[in-house]
Tab-separated table of C-alpha atoms in Angstrom:
chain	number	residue	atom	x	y	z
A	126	UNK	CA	0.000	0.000	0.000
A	127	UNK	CA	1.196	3.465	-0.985
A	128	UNK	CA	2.372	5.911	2.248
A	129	UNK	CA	-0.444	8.248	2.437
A	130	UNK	CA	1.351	11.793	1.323
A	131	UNK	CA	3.445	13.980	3.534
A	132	UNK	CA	2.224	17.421	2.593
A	133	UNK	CA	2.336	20.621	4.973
A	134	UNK	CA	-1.353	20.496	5.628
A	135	UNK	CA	-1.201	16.821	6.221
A	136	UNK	CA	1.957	15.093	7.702
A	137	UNK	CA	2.041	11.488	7.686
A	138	UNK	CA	1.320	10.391	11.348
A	139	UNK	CA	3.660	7.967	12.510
A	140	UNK	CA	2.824	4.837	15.367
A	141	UNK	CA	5.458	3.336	17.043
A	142	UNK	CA	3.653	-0.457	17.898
A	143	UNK	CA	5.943	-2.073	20.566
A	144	UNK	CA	5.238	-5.256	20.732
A	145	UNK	CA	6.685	-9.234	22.046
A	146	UNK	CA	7.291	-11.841	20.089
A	147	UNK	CA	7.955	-14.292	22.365
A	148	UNK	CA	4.452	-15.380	22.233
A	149	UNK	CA	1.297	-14.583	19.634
A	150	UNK	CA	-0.996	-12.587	22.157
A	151	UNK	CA	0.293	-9.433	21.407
A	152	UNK	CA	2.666	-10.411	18.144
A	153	UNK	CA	-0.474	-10.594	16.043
A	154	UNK	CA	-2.981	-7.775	17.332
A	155	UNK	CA	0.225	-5.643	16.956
A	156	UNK	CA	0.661	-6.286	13.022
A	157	UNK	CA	-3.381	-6.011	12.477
A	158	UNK	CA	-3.003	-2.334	13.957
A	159	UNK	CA	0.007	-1.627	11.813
A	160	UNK	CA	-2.254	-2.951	8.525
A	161	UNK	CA	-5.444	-1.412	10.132
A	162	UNK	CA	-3.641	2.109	10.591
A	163	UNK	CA	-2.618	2.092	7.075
A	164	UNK	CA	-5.721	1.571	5.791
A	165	UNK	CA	-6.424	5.079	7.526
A	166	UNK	CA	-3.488	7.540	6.377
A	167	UNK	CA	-1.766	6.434	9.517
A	168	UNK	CA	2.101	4.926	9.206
A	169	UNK	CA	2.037	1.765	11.902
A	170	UNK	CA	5.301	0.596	12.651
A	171	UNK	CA	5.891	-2.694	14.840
A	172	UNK	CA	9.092	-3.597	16.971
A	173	UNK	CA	9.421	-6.698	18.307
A	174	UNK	CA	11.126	-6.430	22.219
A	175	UNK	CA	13.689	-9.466	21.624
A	176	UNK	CA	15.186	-7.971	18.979
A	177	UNK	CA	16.433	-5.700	21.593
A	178	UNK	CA	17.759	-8.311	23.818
A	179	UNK	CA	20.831	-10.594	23.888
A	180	UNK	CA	20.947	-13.494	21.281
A	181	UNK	CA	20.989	-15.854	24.150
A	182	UNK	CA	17.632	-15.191	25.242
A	183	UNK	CA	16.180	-17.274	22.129
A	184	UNK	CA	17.353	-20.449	23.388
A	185	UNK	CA	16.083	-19.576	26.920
A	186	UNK	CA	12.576	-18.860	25.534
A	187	UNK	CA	12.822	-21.810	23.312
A	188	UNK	CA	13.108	-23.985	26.391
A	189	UNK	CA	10.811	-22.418	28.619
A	190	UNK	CA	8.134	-22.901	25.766
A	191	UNK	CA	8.679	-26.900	25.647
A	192	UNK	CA	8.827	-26.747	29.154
A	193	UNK	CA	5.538	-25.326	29.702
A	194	UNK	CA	3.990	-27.362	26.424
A	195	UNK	CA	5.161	-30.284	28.879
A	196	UNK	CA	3.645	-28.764	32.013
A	197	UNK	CA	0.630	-26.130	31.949
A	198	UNK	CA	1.486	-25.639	35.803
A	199	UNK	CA	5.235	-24.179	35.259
A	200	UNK	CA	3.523	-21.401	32.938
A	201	UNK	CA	0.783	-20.803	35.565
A	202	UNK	CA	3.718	-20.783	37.729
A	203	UNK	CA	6.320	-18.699	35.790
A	204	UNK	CA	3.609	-15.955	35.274
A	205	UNK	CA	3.568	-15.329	38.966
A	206	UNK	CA	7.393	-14.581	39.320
A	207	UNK	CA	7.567	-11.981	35.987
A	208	UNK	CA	10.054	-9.421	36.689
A	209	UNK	CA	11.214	-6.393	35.166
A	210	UNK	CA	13.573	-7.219	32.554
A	211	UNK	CA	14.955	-3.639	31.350
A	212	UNK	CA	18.766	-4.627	32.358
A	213	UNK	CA	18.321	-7.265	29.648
A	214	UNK	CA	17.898	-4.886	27.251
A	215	UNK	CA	20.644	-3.395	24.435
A	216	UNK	CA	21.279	0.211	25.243
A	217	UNK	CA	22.857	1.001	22.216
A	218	UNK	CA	20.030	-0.852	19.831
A	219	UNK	CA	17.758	1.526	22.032
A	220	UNK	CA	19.401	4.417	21.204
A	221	UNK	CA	19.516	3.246	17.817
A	222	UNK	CA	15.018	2.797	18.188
A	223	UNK	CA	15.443	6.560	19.492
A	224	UNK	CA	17.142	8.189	16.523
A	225	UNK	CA	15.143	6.365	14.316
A	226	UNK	CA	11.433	7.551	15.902
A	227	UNK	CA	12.534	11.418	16.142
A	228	UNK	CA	13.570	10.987	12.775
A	229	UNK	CA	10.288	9.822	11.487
A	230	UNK	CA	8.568	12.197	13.787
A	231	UNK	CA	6.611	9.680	16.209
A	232	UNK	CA	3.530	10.805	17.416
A	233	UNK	CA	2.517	7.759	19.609
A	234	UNK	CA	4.234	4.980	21.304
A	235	UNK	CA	1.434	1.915	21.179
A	236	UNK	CA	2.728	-0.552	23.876
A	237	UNK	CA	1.193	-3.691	24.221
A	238	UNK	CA	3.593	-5.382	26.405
A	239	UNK	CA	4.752	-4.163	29.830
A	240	UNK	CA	8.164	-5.086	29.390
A	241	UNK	CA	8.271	-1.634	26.755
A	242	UNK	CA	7.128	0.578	29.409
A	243	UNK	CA	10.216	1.678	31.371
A	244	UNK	CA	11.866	3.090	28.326
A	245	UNK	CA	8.855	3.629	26.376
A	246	UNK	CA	7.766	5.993	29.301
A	247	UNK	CA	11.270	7.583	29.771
A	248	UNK	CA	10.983	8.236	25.528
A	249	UNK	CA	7.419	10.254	25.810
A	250	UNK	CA	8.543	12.142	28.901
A	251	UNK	CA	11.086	13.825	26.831
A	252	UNK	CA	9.034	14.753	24.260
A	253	UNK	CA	6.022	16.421	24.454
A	254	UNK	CA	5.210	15.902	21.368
A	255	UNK	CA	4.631	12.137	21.316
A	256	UNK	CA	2.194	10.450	23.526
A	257	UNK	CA	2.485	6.908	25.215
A	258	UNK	CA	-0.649	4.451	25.123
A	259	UNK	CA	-0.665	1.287	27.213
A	260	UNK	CA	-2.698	-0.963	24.848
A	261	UNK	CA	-4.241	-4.154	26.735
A	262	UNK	CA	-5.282	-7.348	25.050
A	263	UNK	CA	-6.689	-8.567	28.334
A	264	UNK	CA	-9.438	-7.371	30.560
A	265	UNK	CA	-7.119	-6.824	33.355
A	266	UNK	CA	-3.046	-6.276	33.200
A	267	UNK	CA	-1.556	-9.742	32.176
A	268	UNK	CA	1.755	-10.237	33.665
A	269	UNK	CA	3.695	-8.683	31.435
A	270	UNK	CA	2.785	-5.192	32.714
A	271	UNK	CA	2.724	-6.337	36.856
A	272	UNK	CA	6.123	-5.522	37.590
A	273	UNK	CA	5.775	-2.247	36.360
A	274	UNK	CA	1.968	-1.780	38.179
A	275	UNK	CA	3.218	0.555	41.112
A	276	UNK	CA	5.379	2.461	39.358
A	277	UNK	CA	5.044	5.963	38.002
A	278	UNK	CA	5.802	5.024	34.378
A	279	UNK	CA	2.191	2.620	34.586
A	280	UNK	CA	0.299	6.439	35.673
A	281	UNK	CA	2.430	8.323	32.920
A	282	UNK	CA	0.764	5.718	30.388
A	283	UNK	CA	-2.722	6.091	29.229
A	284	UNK	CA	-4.199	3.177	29.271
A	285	UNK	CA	-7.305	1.345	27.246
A	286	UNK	CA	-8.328	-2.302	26.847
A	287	UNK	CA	-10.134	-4.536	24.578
A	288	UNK	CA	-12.569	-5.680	27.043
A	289	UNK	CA	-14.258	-3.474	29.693
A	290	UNK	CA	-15.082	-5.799	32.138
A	291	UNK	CA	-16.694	-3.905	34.574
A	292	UNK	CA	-19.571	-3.575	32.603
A	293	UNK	CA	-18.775	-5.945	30.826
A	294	UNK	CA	-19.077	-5.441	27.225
A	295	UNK	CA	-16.216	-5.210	24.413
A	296	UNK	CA	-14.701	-1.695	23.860
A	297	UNK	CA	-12.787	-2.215	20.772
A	298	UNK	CA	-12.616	-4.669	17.878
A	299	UNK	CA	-9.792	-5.398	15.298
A	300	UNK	CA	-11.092	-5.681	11.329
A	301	UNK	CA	-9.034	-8.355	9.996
A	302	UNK	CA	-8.691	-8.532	6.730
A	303	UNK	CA	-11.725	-7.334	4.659
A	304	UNK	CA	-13.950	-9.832	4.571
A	305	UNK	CA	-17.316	-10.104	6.936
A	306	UNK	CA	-18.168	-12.975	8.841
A	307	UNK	CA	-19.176	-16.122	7.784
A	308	UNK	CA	-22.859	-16.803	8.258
A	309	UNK	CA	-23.179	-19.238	10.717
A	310	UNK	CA	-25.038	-22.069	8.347
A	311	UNK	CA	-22.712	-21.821	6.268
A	312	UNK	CA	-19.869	-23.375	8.181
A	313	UNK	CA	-19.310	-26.832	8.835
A	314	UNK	CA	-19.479	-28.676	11.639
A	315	UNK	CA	-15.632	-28.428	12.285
A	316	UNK	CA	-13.988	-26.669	15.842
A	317	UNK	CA	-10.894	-25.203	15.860
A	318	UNK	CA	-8.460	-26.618	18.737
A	319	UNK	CA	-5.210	-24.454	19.564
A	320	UNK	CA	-3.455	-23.383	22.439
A	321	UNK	CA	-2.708	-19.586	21.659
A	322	UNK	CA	1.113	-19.106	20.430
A	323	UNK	CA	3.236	-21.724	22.531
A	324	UNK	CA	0.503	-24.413	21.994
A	325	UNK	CA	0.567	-24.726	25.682
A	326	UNK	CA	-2.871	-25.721	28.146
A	327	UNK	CA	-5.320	-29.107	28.058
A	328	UNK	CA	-6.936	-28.672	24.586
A	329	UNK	CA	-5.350	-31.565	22.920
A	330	UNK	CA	-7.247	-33.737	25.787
A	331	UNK	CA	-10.300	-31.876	24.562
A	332	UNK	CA	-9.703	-33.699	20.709
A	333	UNK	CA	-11.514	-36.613	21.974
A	334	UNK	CA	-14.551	-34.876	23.230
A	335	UNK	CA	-14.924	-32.550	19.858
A	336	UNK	CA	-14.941	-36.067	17.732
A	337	UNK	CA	-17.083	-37.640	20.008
A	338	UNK	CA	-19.721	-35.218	19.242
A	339	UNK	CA	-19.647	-35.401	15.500
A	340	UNK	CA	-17.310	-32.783	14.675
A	341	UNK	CA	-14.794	-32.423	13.023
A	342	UNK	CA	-11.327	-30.590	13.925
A	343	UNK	CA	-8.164	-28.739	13.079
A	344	UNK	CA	-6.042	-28.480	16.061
A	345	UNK	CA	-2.469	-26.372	16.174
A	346	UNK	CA	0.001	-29.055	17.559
A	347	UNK	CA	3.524	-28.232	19.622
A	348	UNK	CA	5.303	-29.885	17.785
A	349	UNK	CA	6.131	-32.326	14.974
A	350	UNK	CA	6.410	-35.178	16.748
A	351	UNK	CA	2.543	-34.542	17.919
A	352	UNK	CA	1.402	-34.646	14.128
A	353	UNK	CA	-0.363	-38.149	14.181
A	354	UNK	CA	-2.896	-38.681	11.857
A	355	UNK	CA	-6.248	-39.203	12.697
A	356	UNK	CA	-10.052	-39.784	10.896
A	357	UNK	CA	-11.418	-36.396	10.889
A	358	UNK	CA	-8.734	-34.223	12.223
A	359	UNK	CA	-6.843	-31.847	10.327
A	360	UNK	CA	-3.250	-30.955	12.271
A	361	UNK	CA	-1.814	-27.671	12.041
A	362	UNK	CA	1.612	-26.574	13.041
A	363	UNK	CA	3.656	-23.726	13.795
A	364	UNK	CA	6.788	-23.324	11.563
A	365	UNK	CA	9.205	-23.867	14.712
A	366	UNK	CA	12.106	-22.607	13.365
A	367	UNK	CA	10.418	-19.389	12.201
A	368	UNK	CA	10.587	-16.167	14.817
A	369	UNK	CA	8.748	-12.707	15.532
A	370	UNK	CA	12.104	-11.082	16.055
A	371	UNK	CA	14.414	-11.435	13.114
A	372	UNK	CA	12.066	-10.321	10.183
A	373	UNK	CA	9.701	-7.508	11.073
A	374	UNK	CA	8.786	-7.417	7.534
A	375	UNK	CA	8.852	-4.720	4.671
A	376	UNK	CA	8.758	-1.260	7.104
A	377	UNK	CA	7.812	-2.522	9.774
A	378	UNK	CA	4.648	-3.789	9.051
A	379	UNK	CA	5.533	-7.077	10.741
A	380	UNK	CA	5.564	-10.701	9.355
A	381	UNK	CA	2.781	-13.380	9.607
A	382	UNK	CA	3.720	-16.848	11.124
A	383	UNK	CA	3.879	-19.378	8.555
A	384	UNK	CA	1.507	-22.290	9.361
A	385	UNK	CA	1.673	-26.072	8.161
A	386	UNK	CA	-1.085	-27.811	6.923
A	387	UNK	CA	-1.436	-31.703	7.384
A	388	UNK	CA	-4.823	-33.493	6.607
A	389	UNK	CA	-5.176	-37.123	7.093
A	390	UNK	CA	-8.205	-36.954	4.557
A	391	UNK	CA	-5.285	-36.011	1.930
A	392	UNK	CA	-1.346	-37.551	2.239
A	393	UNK	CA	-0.843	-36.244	5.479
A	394	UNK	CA	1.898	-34.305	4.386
A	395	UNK	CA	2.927	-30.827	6.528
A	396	UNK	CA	2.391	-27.966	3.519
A	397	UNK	CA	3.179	-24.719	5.033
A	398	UNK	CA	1.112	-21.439	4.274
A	399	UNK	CA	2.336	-17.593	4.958
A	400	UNK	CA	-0.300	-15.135	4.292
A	401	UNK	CA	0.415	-11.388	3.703
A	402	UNK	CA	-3.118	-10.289	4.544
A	403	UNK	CA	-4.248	-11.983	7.620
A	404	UNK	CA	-2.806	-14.949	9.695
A	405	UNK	CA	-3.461	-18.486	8.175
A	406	UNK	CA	-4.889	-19.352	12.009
A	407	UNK	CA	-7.672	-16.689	11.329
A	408	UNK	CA	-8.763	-17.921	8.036
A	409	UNK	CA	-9.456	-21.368	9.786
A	410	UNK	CA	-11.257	-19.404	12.562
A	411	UNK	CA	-13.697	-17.581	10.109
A	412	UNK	CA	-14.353	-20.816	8.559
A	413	UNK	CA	-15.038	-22.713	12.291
A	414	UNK	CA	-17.952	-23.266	14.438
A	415	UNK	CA	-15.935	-22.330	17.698
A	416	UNK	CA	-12.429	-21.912	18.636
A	417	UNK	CA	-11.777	-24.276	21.773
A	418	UNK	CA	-8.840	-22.653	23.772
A	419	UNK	CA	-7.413	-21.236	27.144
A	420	UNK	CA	-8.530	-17.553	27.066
A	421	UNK	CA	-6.389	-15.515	25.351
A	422	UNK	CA	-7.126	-11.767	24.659
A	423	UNK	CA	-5.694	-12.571	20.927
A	424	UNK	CA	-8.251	-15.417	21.180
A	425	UNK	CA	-11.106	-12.943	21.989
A	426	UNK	CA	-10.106	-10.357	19.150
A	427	UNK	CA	-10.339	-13.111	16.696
A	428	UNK	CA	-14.068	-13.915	18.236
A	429	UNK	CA	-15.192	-10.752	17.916
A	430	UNK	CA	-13.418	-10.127	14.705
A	431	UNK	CA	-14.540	-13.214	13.022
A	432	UNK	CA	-17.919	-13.988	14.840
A	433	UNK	CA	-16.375	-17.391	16.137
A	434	UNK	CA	-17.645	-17.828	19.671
A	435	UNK	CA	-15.045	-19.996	22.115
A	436	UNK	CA	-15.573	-22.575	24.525
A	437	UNK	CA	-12.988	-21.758	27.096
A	438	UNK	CA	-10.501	-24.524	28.508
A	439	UNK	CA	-8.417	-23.644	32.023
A	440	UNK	CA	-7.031	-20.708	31.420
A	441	UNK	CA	-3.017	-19.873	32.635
A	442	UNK	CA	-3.420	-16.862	34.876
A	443	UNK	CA	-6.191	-14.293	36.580
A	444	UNK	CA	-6.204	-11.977	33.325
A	445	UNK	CA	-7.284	-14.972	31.348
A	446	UNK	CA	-9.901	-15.699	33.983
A	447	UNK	CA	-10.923	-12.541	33.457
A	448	UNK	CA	-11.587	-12.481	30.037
A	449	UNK	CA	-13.312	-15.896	30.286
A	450	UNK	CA	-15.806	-14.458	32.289
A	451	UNK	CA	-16.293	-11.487	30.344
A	452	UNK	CA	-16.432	-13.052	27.086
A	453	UNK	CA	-19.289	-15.538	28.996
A	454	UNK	CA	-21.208	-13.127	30.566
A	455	UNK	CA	-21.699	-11.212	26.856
A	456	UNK	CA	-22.524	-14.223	25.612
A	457	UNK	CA	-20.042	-14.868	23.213
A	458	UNK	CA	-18.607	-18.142	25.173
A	459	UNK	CA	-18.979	-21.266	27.536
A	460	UNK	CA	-16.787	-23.181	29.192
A	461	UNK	CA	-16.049	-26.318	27.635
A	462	UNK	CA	-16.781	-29.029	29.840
A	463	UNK	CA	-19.945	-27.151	30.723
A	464	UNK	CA	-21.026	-27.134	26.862
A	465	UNK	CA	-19.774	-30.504	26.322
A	466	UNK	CA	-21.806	-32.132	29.558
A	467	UNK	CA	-25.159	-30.164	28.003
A	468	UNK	CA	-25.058	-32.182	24.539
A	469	UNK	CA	-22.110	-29.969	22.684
A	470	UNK	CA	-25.528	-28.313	20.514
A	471	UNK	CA	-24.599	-27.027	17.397
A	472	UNK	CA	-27.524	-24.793	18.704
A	473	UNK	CA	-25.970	-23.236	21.423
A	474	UNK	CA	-22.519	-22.029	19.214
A	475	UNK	CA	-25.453	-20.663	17.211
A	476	UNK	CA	-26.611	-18.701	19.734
A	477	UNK	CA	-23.477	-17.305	20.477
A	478	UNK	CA	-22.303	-16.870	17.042
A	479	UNK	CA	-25.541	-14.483	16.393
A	480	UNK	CA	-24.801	-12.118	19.564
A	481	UNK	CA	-21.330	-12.172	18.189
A	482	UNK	CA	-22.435	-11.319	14.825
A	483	UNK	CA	-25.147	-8.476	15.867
A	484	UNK	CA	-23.177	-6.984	18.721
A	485	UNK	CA	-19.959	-6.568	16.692
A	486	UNK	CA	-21.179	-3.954	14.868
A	487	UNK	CA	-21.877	-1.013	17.359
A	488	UNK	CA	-18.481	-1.826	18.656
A	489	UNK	CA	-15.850	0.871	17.868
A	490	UNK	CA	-13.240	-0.824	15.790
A	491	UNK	CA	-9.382	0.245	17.446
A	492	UNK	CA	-7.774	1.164	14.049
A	493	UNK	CA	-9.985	4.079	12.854
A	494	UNK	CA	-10.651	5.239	16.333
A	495	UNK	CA	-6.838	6.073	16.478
A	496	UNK	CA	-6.394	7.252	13.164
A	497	UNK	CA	-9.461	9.667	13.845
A	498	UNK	CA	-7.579	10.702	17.324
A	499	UNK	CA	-4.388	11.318	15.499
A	500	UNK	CA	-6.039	13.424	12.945
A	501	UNK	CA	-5.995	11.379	9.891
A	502	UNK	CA	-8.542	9.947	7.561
């Protein structure tokens, strides 16, 4: 897409999206705000935080991720003992992120991970000019941001969320890509199985019960090894070797993961896909009847975006608690095992699909809210 001209009367607003790779949750929402802003005169930029960090830290983050696709507890467990990992990061790469943002003229720092908000605050304060938002994919701070919760830089930041839970309705949605949702009779019976980015929590013991029921299922495996074939399952799986943090993509804009493909109905053979316009994942989510997951804010955009309810499996922390019970109380959910022990209706996804599908509408979408804020198109 063509940069939206830089004239006197209209500069080309620039949006500094600070994102993680080490995991999906934010990876993905980040690079649908960099497309989404584009679509509205707005330049969206996305850097990845391990980029800025020692080469090392890949093979620690590669082991704690088959660690916890081992053991769901050590992730419930790590998430409690997150600290503040500024000293990690390269001063001089910073410095480098600094030059680069006052040279485009930055008018916004988007951070949706915690670990940003040290410097990112420390950036803004210095210049007036450019304001710092503290965007949050969950309906209350996920651990990323709890180190930094009593600190001044957390006040600096102002901060919005997907999901209002106090009310509890959704405050902003994500268009992604450009095509509406699939009508709901359309799709067939087929669930979607994953768990979020590291393919960690208890949805592969949830295979059984989807079949059982007469569906049919694509489930995101952790790993090759995993990728047995199976009557009426379709296995997915995440390129392993592939990573957020060493190809952001052509300016910025961020790189989809590329996503195999292996259906026992066919050769079984692993045929990997990398879309430019939306993730491969979502396409399969449009298509599905529900997503069965832990629940992820990512998990919850795609809902709302796609009009896919979920049926919600244990989820790692308090902020995915949080959003289960939002996402339930609107409607747009169940809990698995309670869905499951009441017949697993087609019906009741229905149900669920259609509050999905009229609600969606009067909810603001994030993309040209900003760009409207910023002055744009």
């Amino acid at each position: 897409m063509a940069e939206a001209a830089e004239t006197a009367d209209r500069p080309v607003r620039e949006v500094a999206i600070l994102c993680s790779g080490v995991a999906l949750g934010v990876y993905l929402p980040g690079l649908e705000i960099a497309r989404g802003l584009r679509r509205h005169g707005v330049r969206g930029r996305v850097f990845v935080l391990e980029a800025f960090q020692p080469a090392e830290v890949e093979d620690a983050l590669i082991r704690a991720r088959e660690r916890h696709q081992r053991d769901f507890r050590a992730l419930r467990m790590s998430q409690q003992l997150v600290r503040d990992i500024s000293p990690t990061l390269d001063a001089a790469a910073l410095a480098a992120l600094e030059a680069r943002l006052d040279a485009a003229g930055t008018t916004r720092l988007l951070a949706l991970s915690g670990f940003w908000l040290p410097w990112a605050a420390a950036y803004a304060r210095e210049r007036p000019h450019c304001a710092l938002e503290a965007l949050h994919i969950d309906s209350v701070p996920s651990p990323s941001w709890l180190p930094y919760a009593q600190r001044p830089e957390f006040a600096q930041a102002a901060h919005r969320y997907f999901i209002d839970r106090a009310a509890p309705r959704a405050a902003f949605r994500l268009e992604i890509g450009e095509a509406a949702p699939v009508a709901h009779a359309q799709r067939p019976a087929e669930l979607l199985l994953h768990g979020g980015g590291w393919s960690v929590g208890t949805f592969a013991s949830a295979l059984d019960d989807v079949l059982a029921a007469g569906y049919r299922a694509s489930i995101v495996r952790g790993s090759a090894a995993d990728l047995q074939p199976r009557a009426g399952v379709r296995n997915l799986l995440l390129d392993p070797q592939w990573r957020a943090w060493r190809d952001t993509g052509p300016e910025q804009l961020g790189e989809f993961p590329r996503l195999g493909f292996a259906d026992a109905d066919a050769d079984g053979e692993l045929r990997y896909r990398q879309s430019d316009a939306v993730p491969d994942l979502f396409g399969i989510t449009r298509a599905s009847l529900a997503v069965v997951s832990k629940p992820g804010g990512s998990t919850l955009i795609d809902s709302m975006a796609a009009a896919t309810p979920v049926l919600f499996l244990a989820p790692s922390g308090k902020h995915e608690q949080a959003n289960a019970e939002a996402w339930i109380a609107l409607g747009y959910g169940a809990w698995f095992e309670q869905w499951r022990e009441q017949g697993a209706q087609r019906e009741a996804l229905e149900r669920m699909h259609s509050r999905l599908a009229r609600d969606r509408a009067q909810v603001p979408e994030y993309c040209r809210r900003l760009a409207a804020e910023l002055g744009a198109r």
